[in-house]
Amino acid sequence: MAEDAILGFLQANDEISDSREFAAGIGIEHTELENVIKSLSGFEIVNAKDFKKDNYVLSEEGILYAAEGSPEVFFFLTVPTEGISLADLKAKLDAKVFSIGSSWAKKNNWIEIAKGYVTRKVEVVEDKVKILLKRVEDGKVVDANDAADLLKRKLIVKQTWRGYTLRKGPKYVLKRKKAATDLTREHLQKGDWKDLEFKEYNLNAQVQPLQIGYLQPLLEVREEIQNIFLQMGFEEMPTNNFVESSFWNFDALFQPQQHPARDSHDTFFLKAPSSTKYLPEDYVERVKRVHEAGGYGSKGYGYDWKREEADKNLLRTHTTAVSTRMLYMLAQKKPFTPKRYYSIDRVFRNEAVDRTHLAEFHQIEGLICDHGLTLGDLIGVLEDFFSRLGMSKLRFKPAYNPYTEPSMEIFSYHEGLKKWVEVGNSGMFRPEMLLPMGLPEDVNVIAWGLSLERPTMILYGIDNIRDLFGPKVDFNLIKGNPLCRLGLQ
């Protein structure tokens, strides 16, 4: 119906100037007519030019005023010619009418209020607001200043609608043939395919997006860093045990039992099972001895080492607990074989959650165990590793760790921030940690670690760690992220 009406009208007329008025004239919704216009325009049967128009409609309050009159006129008419007290007038009127009506009647200079008494200043008033609202209701044009006043009083609402001006197109026909979309068996049998008009293929049409999975940014960066370790000849350590004993997490690293990191406000201890059932007893005894009395050139800590503290289970606070296990296992194999190990996995700290801290995060750790390693070897490996991450400007600062000596904090120059930022920690494992394991005396271990979250946040421009990891991550962030490519050399 709508299509026939458009084509028939254009057959006898030059144009349809306003599609909305046309839709109202033939008794259909404009949205229905709009769909027909788009179809006809797509086949160049008509030329459609869209336009926008602003019009006004009455608000709920405006509809009330258009029907019953404005509050200011109602207020004025309630004031008798001899005047009335403000209290008596207020008793006669609705509170809203009194409030609005008194304000506008006074503003229009219709009344005077003095010493609690209201009197008229004019004899007759015109309800201009009602007249203007009736004009808007009838679709008539109102002055711009009057419309602005009505908008301020929220008596009318501005609406913007879209319409079309239509003219004949280059392929105009009074009745268009329905284009066939498929060549069927029946068409071939009847031979009518020769007379059919087929719909053209739109080779530029958008196809349905493929439903595929997307890598989380942390996993992308993790894979890139893992590839760097593999290129440097490292092998991955098994990090599947989130639960560790305090022995492997602290004691075997020559970290004293009084250390603040072992307090419950820094570490998550397990209630069940609360303690481990197996530790290598001969190794435990050597660790106990070096804590209490020293050895291997050390004085130890000189305290009463408690087995029950070492047996406590916890959520590992660093992946160095895994490194300790691996080095102990390596020490049991004879003869000694140099190794390069790495790990990237979750660790847990009892920390307050904020923009840069979570109770769990990912730690990257690398270590090399070999004869005669020195601090110079550590610095050379770090420069190689971080240059592959795209960080070629490094600085090192002396630091303290219970299980490494010497220890160094690693700083890299951030081109975006124009300053040096800390990117990791490093050091050489102490003899008090290595020799009780059974490693040869000339074997040293150099190691370093950093978080996975910090470089990921820098790479992806994320300033809140909760937008990267956890339940608040936006899937669109993951879906729209670019591929991760670190500065490989």
Short mmCIF file of C-alpha atoms in Angstrom, two decimals:
data_model
loop_
_atom_site.label_atom_id
_atom_site.label_comp_id
_atom_site.label_asym_id
_atom_site.label_seq_id
_atom_site.Cartn_x
_atom_site.Cartn_y
_atom_site.Cartn_z
CA MET A 1 0.00 0.00 0.00
CA ALA A 2 2.67 2.50 1.02
CA GLU A 3 4.85 1.75 -2.00
CA ASP A 4 1.93 2.07 -4.43
CA ALA A 5 0.93 5.35 -2.77
CA ILE A 6 4.43 6.84 -3.14
CA LEU A 7 4.92 5.75 -6.76
CA GLY A 8 1.40 6.78 -7.73
CA PHE A 9 1.78 10.23 -6.16
CA LEU A 10 5.11 10.82 -7.91
CA GLN A 11 3.54 9.78 -11.21
CA ALA A 12 1.30 12.85 -11.03
CA ASN A 13 3.48 15.18 -8.95
CA ASP A 14 7.07 16.39 -8.94
CA GLU A 15 7.84 15.56 -5.33
CA ILE A 16 6.68 14.56 -1.89
CA SER A 17 7.95 17.46 0.22
CA ASP A 18 7.41 15.93 3.65
CA SER A 19 7.22 12.18 4.22
CA ARG A 20 5.64 12.63 7.65
CA GLU A 21 2.74 14.64 6.32
CA PHE A 22 2.41 12.10 3.50
CA ALA A 23 2.32 9.20 5.98
CA ALA A 24 -0.38 10.95 8.02
CA GLY A 25 -2.36 11.62 4.82
CA ILE A 26 -2.49 7.95 3.81
CA GLY A 27 -3.05 6.78 7.39
CA ILE A 28 0.12 4.81 8.19
CA GLU A 29 2.98 5.17 10.67
CA HIS A 30 6.00 7.07 9.43
CA THR A 31 8.34 4.21 10.44
CA GLU A 32 6.50 1.89 8.04
CA LEU A 33 6.75 4.46 5.26
CA GLU A 34 10.45 5.01 6.06
CA ASN A 35 11.25 1.33 5.41
CA VAL A 36 9.55 1.54 2.00
CA ILE A 37 11.45 4.76 1.17
CA LYS A 38 14.80 3.11 1.98
CA SER A 39 13.97 0.14 -0.21
CA LEU A 40 12.87 2.30 -3.16
CA SER A 41 15.92 4.53 -2.74
CA GLY A 42 18.24 1.53 -2.67
CA PHE A 43 16.96 0.47 -6.11
CA GLU A 44 17.17 4.08 -7.40
CA ILE A 45 13.43 4.13 -8.06
CA VAL A 46 13.16 7.31 -6.00
CA ASN A 47 15.66 9.90 -4.83
CA ALA A 48 15.26 10.48 -1.10
CA LYS A 49 16.75 13.44 0.72
CA ASP A 50 16.46 13.37 4.47
CA PHE A 51 15.93 16.42 6.69
CA LYS A 52 15.39 17.15 10.35
CA LYS A 53 12.73 19.31 11.95
CA ASP A 54 12.21 20.53 15.47
CA ASN A 55 8.73 20.72 16.95
CA TYR A 56 7.21 21.07 20.38
CA VAL A 57 4.73 18.91 22.29
CA LEU A 58 2.99 19.63 25.57
CA SER A 59 4.30 18.18 28.80
CA GLU A 60 1.82 16.72 31.33
CA GLU A 61 1.70 20.06 33.12
CA GLY A 62 1.29 21.86 29.79
CA ILE A 63 -1.68 19.66 28.87
CA LEU A 64 -3.32 20.56 32.20
CA TYR A 65 -2.75 24.31 31.70
CA ALA A 66 -4.02 24.16 28.10
CA ALA A 67 -7.27 22.63 29.33
CA GLU A 68 -7.88 24.51 32.61
CA GLY A 69 -5.78 27.67 32.31
CA SER A 70 -2.51 28.81 33.85
CA PRO A 71 -2.00 29.06 37.65
CA GLU A 72 -1.29 32.81 37.47
CA VAL A 73 -4.68 33.55 35.86
CA PHE A 74 -6.45 31.25 38.30
CA PHE A 75 -4.65 33.04 41.15
CA PHE A 76 -5.63 36.47 39.78
CA LEU A 77 -9.29 35.53 39.34
CA THR A 78 -9.46 34.28 42.93
CA VAL A 79 -8.45 37.73 44.21
CA PRO A 80 -11.63 39.82 44.62
CA THR A 81 -11.71 43.45 43.44
CA GLU A 82 -11.63 44.66 47.05
CA GLY A 83 -8.60 42.49 47.84
CA ILE A 84 -8.06 39.57 50.23
CA SER A 85 -5.66 38.59 52.98
CA LEU A 86 -2.78 36.34 51.92
CA ALA A 87 -3.79 33.71 54.49
CA ASP A 88 -7.42 33.55 53.24
CA LEU A 89 -6.25 33.35 49.64
CA LYS A 90 -3.85 30.55 50.46
CA ALA A 91 -6.68 28.63 52.12
CA LYS A 92 -8.78 28.86 48.93
CA LEU A 93 -6.11 27.62 46.50
CA ASP A 94 -4.19 24.43 45.94
CA ALA A 95 -0.68 24.76 47.35
CA LYS A 96 0.99 24.31 43.95
CA VAL A 97 -1.36 26.77 42.23
CA PHE A 98 -0.77 29.29 45.03
CA SER A 99 3.01 28.94 44.82
CA ILE A 100 3.32 29.13 41.02
CA GLY A 101 0.39 31.50 40.48
CA SER A 102 1.50 34.11 43.03
CA SER A 103 5.02 34.16 41.60
CA TRP A 104 3.95 34.67 37.98
CA ALA A 105 1.05 37.00 38.76
CA LYS A 106 3.41 39.24 40.67
CA LYS A 107 6.04 38.96 37.92
CA ASN A 108 3.41 39.99 35.34
CA ASN A 109 2.56 43.01 37.53
CA TRP A 110 -1.07 41.88 37.91
CA ILE A 111 -1.19 41.96 41.72
CA GLU A 112 0.37 43.62 44.71
CA ILE A 113 1.18 41.90 47.99
CA ALA A 114 1.79 44.21 50.95
CA LYS A 115 1.53 43.60 54.67
CA GLY A 116 -0.09 40.21 54.19
CA TYR A 117 -2.80 41.59 51.88
CA VAL A 118 -3.30 40.92 48.14
CA THR A 119 -4.92 43.42 45.77
CA ARG A 120 -5.37 43.62 42.01
CA LYS A 121 -3.35 46.13 39.98
CA VAL A 122 -5.31 45.53 36.74
CA GLU A 123 -8.95 44.71 36.07
CA VAL A 124 -8.63 42.16 33.26
CA VAL A 125 -5.85 39.76 32.23
CA GLU A 126 -5.31 37.54 29.21
CA ASP A 127 -4.20 33.95 29.69
CA LYS A 128 -1.34 34.12 27.22
CA VAL A 129 0.15 30.84 28.49
CA LYS A 130 -3.05 28.93 27.72
CA ILE A 131 -3.30 30.53 24.28
CA LEU A 132 0.31 29.61 23.44
CA LEU A 133 -0.15 26.05 24.69
CA LYS A 134 -3.26 25.63 22.54
CA ARG A 135 -1.26 26.79 19.51
CA VAL A 136 1.45 24.22 20.26
CA GLU A 137 -1.21 21.55 20.78
CA ASP A 138 -2.74 22.38 17.36
CA GLY A 139 0.70 22.18 15.69
CA LYS A 140 0.88 25.89 14.93
CA VAL A 141 4.07 27.97 14.99
CA VAL A 142 4.86 30.00 18.11
CA ASP A 143 7.37 32.82 18.51
CA ALA A 144 10.89 31.69 19.50
CA ASN A 145 10.89 33.84 22.66
CA ASP A 146 7.48 32.48 23.71
CA ALA A 147 8.71 28.92 23.08
CA ALA A 148 11.80 29.61 25.19
CA ASP A 149 9.61 30.82 28.07
CA LEU A 150 7.43 27.72 27.88
CA LEU A 151 10.52 25.49 27.79
CA LYS A 152 11.88 27.16 30.93
CA ARG A 153 8.61 26.44 32.72
CA LYS A 154 8.74 22.83 31.40
CA LEU A 155 5.29 23.22 29.84
CA ILE A 156 6.51 22.02 26.43
CA VAL A 157 9.14 19.52 25.27
CA LYS A 158 11.31 19.93 22.21
CA GLN A 159 11.31 17.01 19.80
CA THR A 160 13.51 16.50 16.74
CA TRP A 161 12.17 14.21 14.06
CA ARG A 162 13.47 13.05 10.72
CA GLY A 163 11.64 13.13 7.43
CA TYR A 164 12.30 12.76 3.70
CA THR A 165 11.73 14.71 0.52
CA LEU A 166 11.09 12.32 -2.40
CA ARG A 167 11.49 12.71 -6.18
CA LYS A 168 11.54 10.27 -9.08
CA GLY A 169 14.80 8.33 -9.39
CA PRO A 170 16.64 7.30 -12.58
CA LYS A 171 14.95 3.86 -12.47
CA TYR A 172 11.47 5.12 -11.58
CA VAL A 173 8.57 2.82 -12.48
CA LEU A 174 4.94 3.00 -11.51
CA LYS A 175 4.98 -0.66 -10.45
CA ARG A 176 8.27 -2.37 -9.75
CA LYS A 177 8.88 -6.02 -10.29
CA LYS A 178 9.89 -8.06 -7.33
CA ALA A 179 13.52 -9.05 -7.87
CA ALA A 180 14.23 -12.76 -7.58
CA THR A 181 16.92 -13.68 -5.08
CA ASP A 182 17.53 -17.27 -6.24
CA LEU A 183 17.58 -19.19 -9.49
CA THR A 184 15.44 -22.24 -8.74
CA ARG A 185 14.85 -25.58 -10.44
CA GLU A 186 11.32 -24.48 -11.35
CA HIS A 187 12.68 -21.38 -13.13
CA LEU A 188 14.93 -23.57 -15.28
CA GLN A 189 12.15 -26.07 -16.07
CA LYS A 190 9.62 -23.37 -17.04
CA GLY A 191 12.16 -21.21 -18.83
CA ASP A 192 10.85 -18.04 -17.17
CA TRP A 193 14.28 -17.22 -15.77
CA LYS A 194 14.92 -15.27 -18.99
CA ASP A 195 12.26 -12.72 -18.03
CA LEU A 196 13.12 -12.50 -14.35
CA GLU A 197 14.91 -9.54 -12.77
CA PHE A 198 17.43 -10.81 -10.26
CA LYS A 199 18.55 -8.94 -7.18
CA GLU A 200 22.15 -7.80 -7.45
CA TYR A 201 24.75 -9.20 -5.10
CA ASN A 202 26.09 -6.67 -2.61
CA LEU A 203 29.70 -7.72 -2.33
CA ASN A 204 30.38 -4.92 0.16
CA ALA A 205 27.72 -6.05 2.64
CA GLN A 206 28.85 -6.73 6.19
CA VAL A 207 28.90 -10.42 7.07
CA GLN A 208 27.91 -11.86 10.41
CA PRO A 209 30.91 -11.51 12.74
CA LEU A 210 32.68 -14.73 13.55
CA GLN A 211 32.22 -15.93 17.12
CA ILE A 212 35.76 -16.63 18.29
CA GLY A 213 37.60 -16.63 21.57
CA TYR A 214 39.90 -13.82 22.69
CA LEU A 215 43.02 -13.94 24.79
CA GLN A 216 43.00 -12.03 28.04
CA PRO A 217 45.74 -9.31 28.01
CA LEU A 218 47.61 -11.02 30.86
CA LEU A 219 47.73 -14.26 28.89
CA GLU A 220 48.97 -12.45 25.79
CA VAL A 221 51.84 -10.78 27.64
CA ARG A 222 52.55 -14.02 29.52
CA GLU A 223 52.92 -15.89 26.23
CA GLU A 224 55.31 -13.27 24.86
CA ILE A 225 57.47 -13.37 28.01
CA GLN A 226 57.39 -17.15 27.99
CA ASN A 227 58.71 -17.09 24.42
CA ILE A 228 61.56 -14.82 25.53
CA PHE A 229 62.57 -17.29 28.25
CA LEU A 230 62.45 -20.18 25.77
CA GLN A 231 64.59 -18.24 23.27
CA MET A 232 67.14 -17.73 26.05
CA GLY A 233 67.31 -21.48 26.74
CA PHE A 234 65.21 -21.65 29.95
CA GLU A 235 62.91 -24.51 30.92
CA GLU A 236 59.64 -24.03 32.81
CA MET A 237 59.23 -25.07 36.44
CA PRO A 238 56.03 -26.84 37.57
CA THR A 239 53.98 -24.23 39.46
CA ASN A 240 50.72 -26.14 39.97
CA ASN A 241 50.94 -26.08 43.80
CA PHE A 242 49.30 -22.90 45.06
CA VAL A 243 49.53 -24.31 48.59
CA GLU A 244 53.03 -24.57 50.05
CA SER A 245 54.45 -25.26 53.46
CA SER A 246 56.15 -22.43 55.33
CA PHE A 247 59.33 -24.50 55.09
CA TRP A 248 59.61 -24.26 51.29
CA ASN A 249 58.13 -20.74 51.17
CA PHE A 250 60.31 -19.22 53.94
CA ASP A 251 62.67 -21.46 55.94
CA ALA A 252 64.51 -23.08 53.02
CA LEU A 253 65.17 -19.55 51.71
CA PHE A 254 67.01 -18.66 54.93
CA GLN A 255 64.16 -16.35 55.94
CA PRO A 256 63.88 -16.24 59.75
CA GLN A 257 60.67 -17.29 61.48
CA GLN A 258 60.36 -13.85 63.11
CA HIS A 259 60.33 -12.08 59.72
CA PRO A 260 57.32 -9.69 59.29
CA ALA A 261 56.36 -11.33 55.97
CA ARG A 262 55.41 -14.46 57.96
CA ASP A 263 52.70 -12.66 59.96
CA SER A 264 49.05 -13.44 59.25
CA HIS A 265 48.39 -9.88 58.10
CA ASP A 266 50.80 -10.45 55.18
CA THR A 267 50.24 -14.14 54.44
CA PHE A 268 47.18 -16.38 53.95
CA PHE A 269 47.58 -19.41 56.27
CA LEU A 270 45.36 -22.47 55.76
CA LYS A 271 43.02 -23.80 58.44
CA ALA A 272 42.58 -27.20 56.82
CA PRO A 273 44.96 -28.84 56.22
CA SER A 274 46.86 -26.56 58.56
CA SER A 275 50.23 -28.32 58.30
CA THR A 276 52.26 -30.40 55.87
CA LYS A 277 52.75 -34.14 56.36
CA TYR A 278 56.07 -34.63 54.61
CA LEU A 279 59.38 -32.78 54.48
CA PRO A 280 62.84 -34.25 53.72
CA GLU A 281 64.06 -34.72 57.31
CA ASP A 282 67.82 -34.60 56.68
CA TYR A 283 67.42 -31.37 54.71
CA VAL A 284 65.11 -29.91 57.39
CA GLU A 285 67.77 -30.61 60.01
CA ARG A 286 70.45 -28.79 58.00
CA VAL A 287 68.13 -25.80 57.48
CA LYS A 288 67.35 -25.74 61.22
CA ARG A 289 71.06 -25.80 62.07
CA VAL A 290 71.96 -22.91 59.75
CA HIS A 291 69.09 -20.80 61.16
CA GLU A 292 70.04 -21.45 64.77
CA ALA A 293 73.84 -21.64 64.73
CA GLY A 294 74.92 -20.70 61.23
CA GLY A 295 77.45 -22.51 59.09
CA TYR A 296 78.92 -22.20 55.60
CA GLY A 297 80.61 -18.99 56.70
CA SER A 298 77.48 -17.57 58.37
CA LYS A 299 76.60 -16.87 62.02
CA GLY A 300 72.95 -17.73 61.42
CA TYR A 301 70.16 -15.91 63.25
CA GLY A 302 70.75 -17.37 66.73
CA TYR A 303 67.15 -18.19 67.68
CA ASP A 304 65.19 -21.30 68.65
CA TRP A 305 63.90 -22.61 65.30
CA LYS A 306 60.45 -24.25 65.63
CA ARG A 307 59.36 -27.17 63.47
CA GLU A 308 55.64 -26.36 63.93
CA GLU A 309 56.20 -22.99 62.27
CA ALA A 310 57.88 -24.61 59.29
CA ASP A 311 55.05 -27.15 58.93
CA LYS A 312 52.31 -24.51 58.54
CA ASN A 313 50.53 -24.53 55.19
CA LEU A 314 49.91 -21.29 53.32
CA LEU A 315 49.08 -19.85 49.93
CA ARG A 316 52.49 -19.25 48.41
CA THR A 317 53.62 -15.63 48.65
CA HIS A 318 56.14 -15.97 45.79
CA THR A 319 57.11 -18.50 43.15
CA THR A 320 60.58 -18.65 44.72
CA ALA A 321 59.10 -21.46 46.83
CA VAL A 322 58.97 -23.47 43.59
CA SER A 323 62.54 -22.44 42.76
CA THR A 324 63.67 -23.75 46.15
CA ARG A 325 62.09 -27.15 45.51
CA MET A 326 63.65 -27.35 42.03
CA LEU A 327 67.12 -26.44 43.30
CA TYR A 328 66.86 -29.03 46.08
CA MET A 329 65.86 -31.71 43.55
CA LEU A 330 68.70 -30.60 41.25
CA ALA A 331 71.17 -30.93 44.14
CA GLN A 332 70.15 -34.58 44.65
CA LYS A 333 71.14 -35.52 41.11
CA LYS A 334 74.80 -36.46 40.69
CA PRO A 335 76.81 -35.28 38.93
CA PHE A 336 75.59 -31.68 39.02
CA THR A 337 74.11 -30.31 35.77
CA PRO A 338 73.77 -26.53 35.19
CA LYS A 339 70.17 -25.41 34.67
CA ARG A 340 68.13 -22.40 33.59
CA TYR A 341 64.63 -22.30 35.09
CA TYR A 342 61.68 -19.91 34.79
CA SER A 343 58.11 -19.69 36.05
CA ILE A 344 55.09 -17.40 35.51
CA ASP A 345 52.19 -18.05 37.86
CA ARG A 346 49.98 -16.77 40.65
CA VAL A 347 51.09 -15.79 44.12
CA PHE A 348 49.02 -14.53 47.05
CA ARG A 349 49.50 -11.71 49.55
CA ASN A 350 47.17 -10.52 52.30
CA GLU A 351 47.13 -6.93 51.02
CA ALA A 352 44.47 -4.21 50.87
CA VAL A 353 42.94 -4.02 47.38
CA ASP A 354 43.40 -0.71 45.54
CA ARG A 355 44.18 0.56 42.03
CA THR A 356 47.63 -1.08 41.96
CA HIS A 357 47.32 -4.00 44.41
CA LEU A 358 45.31 -7.21 44.58
CA ALA A 359 45.36 -10.09 47.01
CA GLU A 360 46.65 -12.27 44.16
CA PHE A 361 48.88 -11.47 41.22
CA HIS A 362 51.29 -13.16 38.82
CA GLN A 363 55.03 -13.36 39.41
CA ILE A 364 57.63 -13.84 36.68
CA GLU A 365 60.81 -15.50 37.91
CA GLY A 366 63.99 -16.62 36.22
CA LEU A 367 67.11 -18.26 37.64
CA ILE A 368 70.37 -19.73 36.40
CA CYS A 369 72.32 -22.31 38.40
CA ASP A 370 75.92 -22.89 37.28
CA HIS A 371 79.57 -22.98 38.35
CA GLY A 372 81.29 -19.67 39.15
CA LEU A 373 78.46 -17.25 38.37
CA THR A 374 79.05 -13.64 39.43
CA LEU A 375 77.14 -10.40 39.79
CA GLY A 376 78.45 -9.42 36.36
CA ASP A 377 76.74 -12.48 34.87
CA LEU A 378 73.47 -11.44 36.54
CA ILE A 379 73.67 -7.91 35.11
CA GLY A 380 74.44 -9.26 31.63
CA VAL A 381 71.49 -11.68 31.72
CA LEU A 382 69.16 -8.94 32.98
CA GLU A 383 70.22 -6.58 30.18
CA ASP A 384 69.57 -9.34 27.63
CA PHE A 385 66.19 -10.29 29.14
CA PHE A 386 64.82 -6.76 29.55
CA SER A 387 66.06 -5.62 26.15
CA ARG A 388 63.87 -8.35 24.66
CA LEU A 389 60.99 -6.79 26.59
CA GLY A 390 61.74 -3.47 24.94
CA MET A 391 63.53 -1.99 28.00
CA SER A 392 67.07 -1.14 26.91
CA LYS A 393 67.82 1.56 29.51
CA LEU A 394 68.43 -0.14 32.86
CA ARG A 395 69.78 0.95 36.22
CA PHE A 396 70.51 -1.16 39.29
CA LYS A 397 70.24 -0.14 42.94
CA PRO A 398 71.58 -2.12 45.93
CA ALA A 399 68.80 -3.71 48.00
CA TYR A 400 68.22 -6.23 50.80
CA ASN A 401 66.57 -9.65 50.57
CA PRO A 402 66.88 -12.37 53.26
CA TYR A 403 67.84 -15.02 50.70
CA THR A 404 70.00 -13.09 48.19
CA GLU A 405 73.34 -11.35 48.68
CA PRO A 406 74.15 -9.16 46.85
CA SER A 407 70.64 -7.97 45.92
CA MET A 408 69.60 -5.34 43.36
CA GLU A 409 66.43 -3.48 42.45
CA ILE A 410 66.00 -3.08 38.68
CA PHE A 411 64.91 0.25 37.20
CA SER A 412 64.03 1.03 33.58
CA TYR A 413 63.55 4.43 31.94
CA HIS A 414 59.91 4.89 30.93
CA GLU A 415 59.74 6.99 27.76
CA GLY A 416 56.08 7.85 28.31
CA LEU A 417 56.44 8.95 31.93
CA LYS A 418 59.90 10.43 31.29
CA LYS A 419 61.29 8.93 34.48
CA TRP A 420 62.95 5.81 35.93
CA VAL A 421 60.48 3.20 37.27
CA GLU A 422 61.15 0.03 39.25
CA VAL A 423 60.51 -3.06 37.14
CA GLY A 424 61.87 -5.93 39.24
CA ASN A 425 64.18 -7.34 41.90
CA SER A 426 67.23 -9.56 41.59
CA GLY A 427 70.18 -11.07 43.39
CA MET A 428 72.43 -14.09 44.02
CA PHE A 429 71.08 -16.79 46.33
CA ARG A 430 72.99 -16.94 49.61
CA PRO A 431 75.27 -19.90 50.50
CA GLU A 432 73.09 -20.44 53.64
CA MET A 433 70.27 -21.31 51.23
CA LEU A 434 72.18 -23.30 48.59
CA LEU A 435 74.75 -25.35 50.50
CA PRO A 436 72.28 -27.10 52.87
CA MET A 437 70.58 -28.42 49.73
CA GLY A 438 73.75 -30.26 48.76
CA LEU A 439 74.82 -28.14 45.79
CA PRO A 440 78.60 -27.95 45.13
CA GLU A 441 80.38 -25.05 46.84
CA ASP A 442 81.45 -23.42 43.55
CA VAL A 443 77.88 -23.40 42.20
CA ASN A 444 76.07 -20.07 42.38
CA VAL A 445 72.48 -19.14 41.48
CA ILE A 446 71.50 -15.79 39.99
CA ALA A 447 67.80 -14.94 39.96
CA TRP A 448 65.34 -12.13 39.28
CA GLY A 449 61.61 -11.56 39.48
CA LEU A 450 58.91 -9.10 38.49
CA SER A 451 55.12 -8.97 38.35
CA LEU A 452 53.22 -9.77 35.16
CA GLU A 453 50.55 -7.15 35.85
CA ARG A 454 52.80 -4.07 35.82
CA PRO A 455 54.22 -4.45 32.27
CA THR A 456 50.77 -5.50 31.01
CA MET A 457 49.16 -2.36 32.44
CA ILE A 458 51.87 -0.21 30.85
CA LEU A 459 51.54 -1.94 27.46
CA TYR A 460 47.73 -1.64 27.35
CA GLY A 461 47.39 1.77 29.01
CA ILE A 462 45.40 0.42 31.99
CA ASP A 463 45.67 2.43 35.22
CA ASN A 464 43.50 0.25 37.49
CA ILE A 465 44.56 -3.35 38.09
CA ARG A 466 40.92 -4.33 38.74
CA ASP A 467 40.17 -3.55 35.07
CA LEU A 468 42.81 -6.11 34.11
CA PHE A 469 42.24 -9.02 36.49
CA GLY A 470 39.18 -10.10 38.46
CA PRO A 471 35.37 -9.99 38.19
CA LYS A 472 35.19 -6.36 37.01
CA VAL A 473 37.06 -6.95 33.75
CA ASP A 474 35.07 -5.68 30.74
CA PHE A 475 34.86 -8.32 28.00
CA ASN A 476 34.89 -5.57 25.36
CA LEU A 477 38.33 -4.55 26.67
CA ILE A 478 39.58 -8.08 26.00
CA LYS A 479 37.81 -8.31 22.64
CA GLY A 480 39.06 -4.96 21.36
CA ASN A 481 42.68 -5.14 22.53
CA PRO A 482 45.42 -5.13 19.89
CA LEU A 483 47.87 -7.98 19.53
CA CYS A 484 50.71 -7.93 22.05
CA ARG A 485 54.16 -7.59 20.51
CA LEU A 486 57.02 -6.92 22.87
CA GLY A 487 60.23 -5.23 21.74
CA LEU A 488 62.09 -8.33 20.62
CA GLN A 489 65.64 -7.93 19.40
#
